[in-house]
Short mmCIF file of C-alpha atoms in Angstrom, two decimals:
data_model
loop_
_atom_site.label_atom_id
_atom_site.label_comp_id
_atom_site.label_asym_id
_atom_site.label_seq_id
_atom_site.Cartn_x
_atom_site.Cartn_y
_atom_site.Cartn_z
CA MET A 1 72.05 12.60 49.79
CA SER A 2 68.24 12.44 49.33
CA GLN A 3 67.63 15.31 51.75
CA ILE A 4 70.08 17.55 50.27
CA PRO A 5 68.60 20.00 47.42
CA GLU A 6 69.72 19.76 43.97
CA THR A 7 70.52 23.77 43.76
CA MET A 8 71.66 26.42 46.14
CA GLN A 9 72.02 30.10 46.32
CA ALA A 10 75.63 31.16 45.92
CA VAL A 11 77.56 34.44 45.46
CA VAL A 12 79.86 34.08 42.32
CA CYS A 13 82.77 36.47 41.44
CA HIS A 14 82.88 37.44 37.79
CA GLY A 15 85.60 39.94 38.39
CA PRO A 16 86.40 43.06 40.38
CA GLY A 17 83.14 44.62 41.48
CA ASP A 18 81.05 42.20 39.75
CA TYR A 19 79.81 39.56 42.16
CA ARG A 20 76.28 38.11 41.71
CA LEU A 21 73.94 35.91 43.62
CA GLU A 22 73.19 32.94 41.43
CA THR A 23 71.60 29.51 41.48
CA ARG A 24 74.04 26.84 41.36
CA PRO A 25 74.13 23.14 41.62
CA VAL A 26 74.67 21.68 45.21
CA PRO A 27 78.31 20.04 44.95
CA ARG A 28 78.46 16.30 45.51
CA PRO A 29 81.43 15.02 47.60
CA GLY A 30 83.75 12.79 45.83
CA PRO A 31 86.34 10.30 47.47
CA GLY A 32 87.77 11.86 50.66
CA GLU A 33 85.59 15.03 50.36
CA VAL A 34 83.24 16.45 52.91
CA LEU A 35 80.06 18.28 52.07
CA VAL A 36 78.76 20.91 54.62
CA GLN A 37 75.93 23.19 54.88
CA VAL A 38 77.25 26.58 55.63
CA ILE A 39 76.34 28.03 59.02
CA ALA A 40 78.16 31.27 58.68
CA ALA A 41 80.84 32.89 56.37
CA GLY A 42 82.92 35.96 57.20
CA ILE A 43 83.77 39.02 55.06
CA CYS A 44 87.22 40.03 55.67
CA ALA A 45 89.46 42.88 54.58
CA GLY A 46 91.11 40.73 51.98
CA ASP A 47 87.48 39.92 50.52
CA VAL A 48 86.81 43.42 50.29
CA LYS A 49 90.04 44.40 48.69
CA CYS A 50 89.53 41.54 46.14
CA PHE A 51 86.05 42.88 45.29
CA GLN A 52 87.70 46.31 44.79
CA GLY A 53 90.07 44.93 42.48
CA THR A 54 93.33 45.46 44.52
CA PRO A 55 96.23 44.62 42.30
CA MET A 56 97.36 41.80 44.91
CA PHE A 57 94.42 39.83 43.76
CA TRP A 58 93.98 40.99 40.12
CA GLY A 59 97.36 41.76 39.03
CA ASP A 60 99.23 44.82 37.38
CA VAL A 61 102.19 45.50 35.41
CA ASN A 62 104.24 44.24 38.14
CA ARG A 63 102.47 41.15 39.37
CA LYS A 64 100.22 38.26 37.79
CA ALA A 65 96.46 37.94 38.91
CA TYR A 66 95.81 35.71 41.71
CA ALA A 67 92.04 35.61 42.04
CA GLU A 68 89.92 33.89 39.40
CA THR A 69 86.41 34.29 37.99
CA ASP A 70 83.65 32.02 38.21
CA VAL A 71 84.56 31.39 41.83
CA ILE A 72 82.35 31.33 45.01
CA PRO A 73 84.13 33.84 47.42
CA GLY A 74 84.74 33.17 51.19
CA HIS A 75 87.50 31.80 53.22
CA GLU A 76 86.17 32.32 56.74
CA PHE A 77 83.44 29.86 57.47
CA VAL A 78 81.96 27.13 59.55
CA GLY A 79 79.59 24.37 58.33
CA ARG A 80 77.54 21.26 59.46
CA VAL A 81 78.59 18.01 57.82
CA VAL A 82 75.82 16.67 55.58
CA ALA A 83 77.36 14.25 53.50
CA LEU A 84 80.77 12.32 53.27
CA GLY A 85 82.64 11.04 50.22
CA GLU A 86 84.07 7.52 50.23
CA GLY A 87 86.63 7.40 52.97
CA ALA A 88 86.07 10.86 54.04
CA GLY A 89 84.97 10.13 57.64
CA ASP A 90 87.90 8.26 58.57
CA LEU A 91 90.33 10.55 56.74
CA HIS A 92 89.14 13.80 58.40
CA GLY A 93 87.78 12.31 61.67
CA LEU A 94 84.23 13.58 60.96
CA ALA A 95 80.81 12.31 60.99
CA VAL A 96 77.44 13.62 59.61
CA GLY A 97 76.04 16.23 62.10
CA ASP A 98 79.53 17.41 63.08
CA VAL A 99 80.21 21.08 63.14
CA ALA A 100 83.56 21.60 61.30
CA VAL A 101 85.88 24.11 60.14
CA SER A 102 88.57 23.95 57.26
CA GLU A 103 92.00 25.80 57.18
CA GLN A 104 92.06 28.43 54.46
CA ILE A 105 94.53 26.81 52.38
CA VAL A 106 94.20 23.32 50.64
CA PRO A 107 97.97 22.41 50.21
CA CYS A 108 98.98 20.16 47.18
CA GLY A 109 101.27 17.93 49.47
CA GLU A 110 103.75 17.70 46.59
CA CYS A 111 105.62 20.88 46.28
CA ARG A 112 108.89 21.94 47.83
CA PHE A 113 107.18 23.89 50.73
CA CYS A 114 104.76 21.07 51.41
CA ARG A 115 107.44 18.43 51.37
CA GLU A 116 109.43 20.42 53.84
CA GLY A 117 106.34 20.84 56.29
CA ASN A 118 105.68 24.49 55.34
CA TYR A 119 102.20 23.64 53.70
CA TRP A 120 100.79 27.05 54.36
CA MET A 121 103.24 28.47 51.76
CA CYS A 122 102.30 25.74 49.25
CA GLN A 123 103.38 26.88 45.64
CA PRO A 124 99.90 26.37 43.98
CA HIS A 125 98.35 27.91 46.99
CA ASP A 126 94.86 26.97 46.55
CA LEU A 127 92.90 29.07 49.00
CA TYR A 128 89.12 28.78 49.51
CA GLY A 129 87.30 31.44 47.62
CA PHE A 130 89.90 32.58 45.07
CA HIS A 131 90.46 29.53 42.93
CA ARG A 132 87.97 27.40 40.98
CA VAL A 133 89.34 24.12 42.34
CA THR A 134 88.65 25.60 46.05
CA GLN A 135 85.06 27.03 45.87
CA GLY A 136 84.35 29.19 48.77
CA SER A 137 81.78 29.60 51.66
CA TRP A 138 79.30 32.46 50.29
CA ALA A 139 76.89 29.75 49.46
CA GLU A 140 74.47 27.41 51.12
CA TYR A 141 76.74 24.47 50.58
CA MET A 142 80.53 23.91 50.07
CA VAL A 143 82.88 21.01 49.79
CA TYR A 144 86.12 20.51 51.99
CA PRO A 145 88.44 18.69 49.41
CA ALA A 146 90.16 15.50 50.28
CA LYS A 147 93.50 17.32 50.91
CA SER A 148 91.89 19.97 53.18
CA ARG A 149 92.65 20.26 56.85
CA ASN A 150 89.61 20.08 58.85
CA TYR A 151 88.68 20.26 62.59
CA ARG A 152 85.45 19.44 64.55
CA LEU A 153 84.16 22.11 66.94
CA PRO A 154 83.52 20.76 70.49
CA GLU A 155 80.14 20.31 71.92
CA GLY A 156 78.80 23.33 73.58
CA MET A 157 80.60 25.87 71.49
CA ASP A 158 78.36 28.31 69.76
CA PRO A 159 78.45 27.12 66.09
CA ARG A 160 78.26 30.66 64.83
CA HIS A 161 81.63 31.53 66.58
CA GLY A 162 83.28 28.88 64.44
CA VAL A 163 83.36 31.53 61.76
CA PHE A 164 86.13 33.32 63.82
CA VAL A 165 88.54 30.46 63.95
CA GLU A 166 90.05 31.12 60.62
CA PRO A 167 90.79 34.94 61.45
CA LEU A 168 92.03 33.98 65.01
CA GLY A 169 94.18 31.34 63.82
CA CYS A 170 96.04 33.93 61.46
CA SER A 171 96.17 36.26 64.66
CA ILE A 172 97.90 33.57 66.60
CA HIS A 173 100.35 32.80 63.89
CA ALA A 174 101.36 36.57 63.70
CA VAL A 175 101.87 36.70 67.41
CA ASN A 176 103.94 33.52 67.33
CA ARG A 177 106.09 35.15 64.63
CA GLY A 178 106.90 37.82 67.25
CA ASN A 179 108.68 35.47 69.32
CA ILE A 180 107.37 37.29 72.44
CA GLY A 181 109.36 37.17 75.73
CA PHE A 182 108.23 37.58 79.44
CA ASN A 183 110.01 40.76 79.66
CA ASP A 184 108.89 42.30 76.29
CA VAL A 185 106.90 45.39 75.69
CA VAL A 186 104.43 44.37 72.86
CA VAL A 187 102.44 46.86 70.60
CA ILE A 188 99.56 45.64 68.52
CA SER A 189 98.71 48.21 65.92
CA GLY A 190 94.96 47.93 64.85
CA CYS A 191 92.26 46.43 66.80
CA GLY A 192 89.93 45.20 64.10
CA ALA A 193 88.88 41.65 64.38
CA LEU A 194 92.32 40.28 63.62
CA GLY A 195 94.00 42.85 65.99
CA LEU A 196 91.76 41.96 68.83
CA GLY A 197 92.60 38.32 68.20
CA MET A 198 96.24 39.14 68.38
CA VAL A 199 95.77 40.98 71.56
CA ALA A 200 94.19 37.98 73.17
CA ALA A 201 96.81 35.68 71.80
CA ALA A 202 99.69 38.04 73.03
CA ARG A 203 98.10 38.11 76.40
CA MET A 204 98.50 34.38 76.71
CA LYS A 205 102.22 35.02 76.20
CA ASN A 206 102.19 37.18 79.36
CA PRO A 207 104.60 39.99 78.14
CA ALA A 208 105.68 42.72 80.67
CA LYS A 209 103.42 45.23 78.88
CA LEU A 210 100.80 44.76 76.05
CA ILE A 211 99.82 47.93 74.37
CA ALA A 212 97.07 48.21 71.76
CA LEU A 213 96.77 51.13 69.15
CA ASP A 214 93.44 52.17 67.13
CA LEU A 215 91.57 55.31 65.99
CA ASN A 216 88.32 53.74 67.36
CA PRO A 217 87.57 54.28 71.01
CA HIS A 218 85.17 51.36 71.15
CA ARG A 219 87.72 48.93 69.60
CA LEU A 220 90.24 50.18 72.25
CA GLU A 221 87.74 49.13 74.93
CA LEU A 222 87.36 45.73 73.42
CA ALA A 223 91.24 45.51 73.32
CA ARG A 224 91.20 46.14 77.03
CA ARG A 225 88.79 43.31 77.57
CA CYS A 226 90.89 41.03 75.42
CA GLY A 227 93.92 41.71 77.59
CA ALA A 228 95.64 44.96 76.73
CA ASP A 229 97.43 46.71 79.70
CA ILE A 230 97.47 49.97 77.89
CA VAL A 231 95.43 51.46 75.04
CA MET A 232 96.29 54.51 72.75
CA ASN A 233 94.65 56.50 70.05
CA PRO A 234 97.14 57.72 67.52
CA ALA A 235 94.87 60.52 66.71
CA GLU A 236 95.11 61.82 70.31
CA THR A 237 98.49 60.68 71.43
CA ASP A 238 102.00 60.76 69.97
CA VAL A 239 102.25 56.95 70.40
CA VAL A 240 106.00 56.80 69.25
CA GLN A 241 106.91 59.19 72.13
CA ALA A 242 104.47 57.68 74.61
CA ILE A 243 106.14 54.29 73.77
CA ARG A 244 109.62 55.50 74.19
CA ASP A 245 108.55 57.17 77.62
CA LEU A 246 107.20 53.75 78.77
CA THR A 247 110.48 51.88 77.84
CA GLY A 248 113.22 54.22 79.08
CA GLY A 249 113.60 55.74 75.83
CA TYR A 250 114.43 52.53 73.96
CA GLY A 251 111.10 51.69 72.30
CA CYS A 252 108.94 48.44 72.24
CA ASP A 253 110.40 45.00 71.74
CA VAL A 254 107.79 43.60 69.38
CA TYR A 255 105.50 45.56 67.12
CA ILE A 256 102.74 43.64 65.04
CA GLU A 257 101.11 45.63 62.42
CA ALA A 258 97.48 44.83 61.64
CA THR A 259 95.91 47.95 60.15
CA GLY A 260 96.69 47.76 56.45
CA ALA A 261 97.75 51.56 56.56
CA GLY A 262 101.05 52.64 55.48
CA LYS A 263 101.24 54.99 58.20
CA SER A 264 101.24 52.33 60.83
CA VAL A 265 104.17 50.71 59.21
CA GLU A 266 106.34 53.90 59.55
CA GLN A 267 105.08 54.35 63.23
CA GLY A 268 106.14 51.02 64.06
CA LEU A 269 109.68 51.53 62.52
CA LEU A 270 109.98 54.54 64.70
CA ALA A 271 108.41 52.89 67.91
CA ILE A 272 110.46 49.75 68.08
CA ARG A 273 113.88 49.53 69.73
CA LYS A 274 117.15 48.60 68.17
CA LEU A 275 117.21 44.79 67.52
CA GLY A 276 113.51 44.62 67.96
CA THR A 277 110.85 42.35 66.05
CA PHE A 278 108.56 43.85 63.53
CA VAL A 279 105.78 41.58 62.45
CA GLU A 280 103.68 42.57 59.17
CA PHE A 281 100.46 40.69 58.65
CA SER A 282 98.19 43.30 56.68
CA VAL A 283 97.09 43.20 53.08
CA PHE A 284 97.73 46.62 51.78
CA LYS A 285 95.56 48.25 49.06
CA ASP A 286 98.61 50.10 47.72
CA PRO A 287 102.43 49.64 47.85
CA VAL A 288 103.81 51.15 51.13
CA THR A 289 107.36 53.03 51.17
CA VAL A 290 109.56 53.35 54.13
CA ASP A 291 113.02 54.39 55.12
CA TRP A 292 114.89 51.02 54.92
CA THR A 293 117.71 52.52 56.52
CA ILE A 294 115.92 52.29 59.78
CA ILE A 295 115.60 48.43 59.21
CA GLY A 296 119.30 48.05 58.45
CA ASP A 297 121.79 50.48 59.49
CA SER A 298 119.95 52.33 62.41
CA LYS A 299 118.37 49.56 64.26
CA GLU A 300 119.28 46.08 62.68
CA LEU A 301 115.60 44.99 63.06
CA ASN A 302 114.10 41.40 62.63
CA ILE A 303 111.44 41.90 60.20
CA HIS A 304 108.86 38.99 60.03
CA GLY A 305 106.15 38.48 57.67
CA ALA A 306 102.90 36.48 58.85
CA HIS A 307 100.82 34.51 56.40
CA LEU A 308 97.62 32.31 57.08
CA SER A 309 97.27 30.20 60.21
CA PRO A 310 99.68 27.19 60.21
CA ASN A 311 99.00 24.72 62.88
CA THR A 312 96.85 27.22 65.00
CA TYR A 313 93.32 26.02 64.34
CA PRO A 314 93.28 23.71 67.61
CA HIS A 315 94.56 26.76 69.74
CA ALA A 316 91.98 29.14 67.98
CA ILE A 317 89.11 26.77 68.80
CA ARG A 318 90.35 26.26 72.44
CA MET A 319 90.42 30.09 72.99
CA ILE A 320 86.95 30.80 71.45
CA ALA A 321 85.58 27.74 73.52
CA GLU A 322 87.03 28.91 76.71
CA GLY A 323 85.59 32.45 76.28
CA ARG A 324 88.87 34.39 75.96
CA LEU A 325 87.36 36.75 73.41
CA PRO A 326 83.97 38.73 73.52
CA MET A 327 82.59 36.97 70.36
CA GLU A 328 79.09 38.64 70.49
CA ASP A 329 80.88 42.10 70.28
CA ILE A 330 83.11 40.92 67.51
CA LEU A 331 80.51 39.57 65.32
CA THR A 332 78.86 42.94 64.77
CA HIS A 333 76.76 42.23 61.75
CA SER A 334 74.81 39.11 60.50
CA LEU A 335 73.12 39.24 57.08
CA PRO A 336 71.51 36.82 54.81
CA LEU A 337 73.33 35.78 51.69
CA SER A 338 71.19 37.90 49.58
CA ARG A 339 72.50 41.05 51.16
CA PHE A 340 76.06 40.46 50.47
CA HIS A 341 76.60 43.61 48.65
CA GLU A 342 75.54 45.42 51.76
CA GLY A 343 77.86 43.34 53.95
CA ILE A 344 80.87 44.32 51.63
CA ASP A 345 79.92 47.74 51.95
CA ILE A 346 79.71 47.49 55.89
CA ALA A 347 83.05 45.84 56.10
CA ALA A 348 84.64 48.21 53.66
CA ASP A 349 83.56 51.25 55.62
CA GLY A 350 84.64 49.65 59.07
CA ARG A 351 83.41 52.44 61.22
CA SER A 352 80.65 50.41 62.86
CA SER A 353 81.91 46.83 62.14
CA LEU A 354 84.38 44.33 63.29
CA LYS A 355 83.38 40.99 61.84
CA VAL A 356 80.50 41.12 59.40
CA ILE A 357 79.26 37.48 58.54
CA LEU A 358 76.79 35.91 56.01
CA GLU A 359 74.39 33.30 57.25
CA PRO A 360 73.20 31.55 54.15
CA GLY A 361 70.50 29.78 56.24
CA GLY A 362 68.84 33.15 56.69
CA VAL A 363 68.78 35.85 59.46
CA ALA A 364 66.14 38.56 59.86
#
């Protein structure tokens, strides 16, 4: 511990719209804990919406607050192990110097969901970057707790690319929830960073047709590079009719929603065939209203949610290491920690960015 500084720079959440760069003590790892020096930390749509005060995180008359104050944000990250608490090396299979990632949720291991093996739905639901007990990655150093689920990156993999393991893991889980078959026509709506990960993961399922939708032509081109057979821009094409035309009038078998826009939900319900599967992953800024008659009486749809990235990190690491995604085109912006406000603005705007990352070690 002698070479590790006493203090560090960290972004601290004091409430919606009130995030500040502060000097904080470098945490020291306790038994079973891992201290890492953060290499890169992502800014995702959820981080932006938390910063903006979205009710999902801060509550309203219908729901309790989820996010807490006095918390370092950041749940997408990769770090280099610099110290291990007692027993942590054996517990996590890590050594000082390893580059490692940690699943977004730190499960309690004791609630009903954890006991039944559904750890990603853990009732306390401590996620990095939202709760005080699981401080996040927008800092120079962070701790992986004793109950965290950690993975070492393979030699030869670009350490910065590890920042994309968490979002790609979420993408893989969403694709798995679609139960894609070989004869299926699959639609991925939204080709942001998560949507591109879904395209790449769905391609590995080898469906009959893989269709990607987005309003941004550059993102559609990246979707082709990730494995989409057909790309469509809803601003230029009646995608519901086009999907029906491609499927003999029936509609797609699987529709995965990854835009966070209510219009995409309605579009999917119209584009999907009877007895089809609709997967919802996005975090929405506002409530979305749809005609539930379509879901029930009209089409008898299978509606699946997708949350976090259970049991997908090894697959995500392999996909990145094998070069199945154009990572340098996905990691569009790299900023030092001091420019986190700028990073939030770029991610919120979305027109020029896919994945915005902070590099606490400093970038130009």
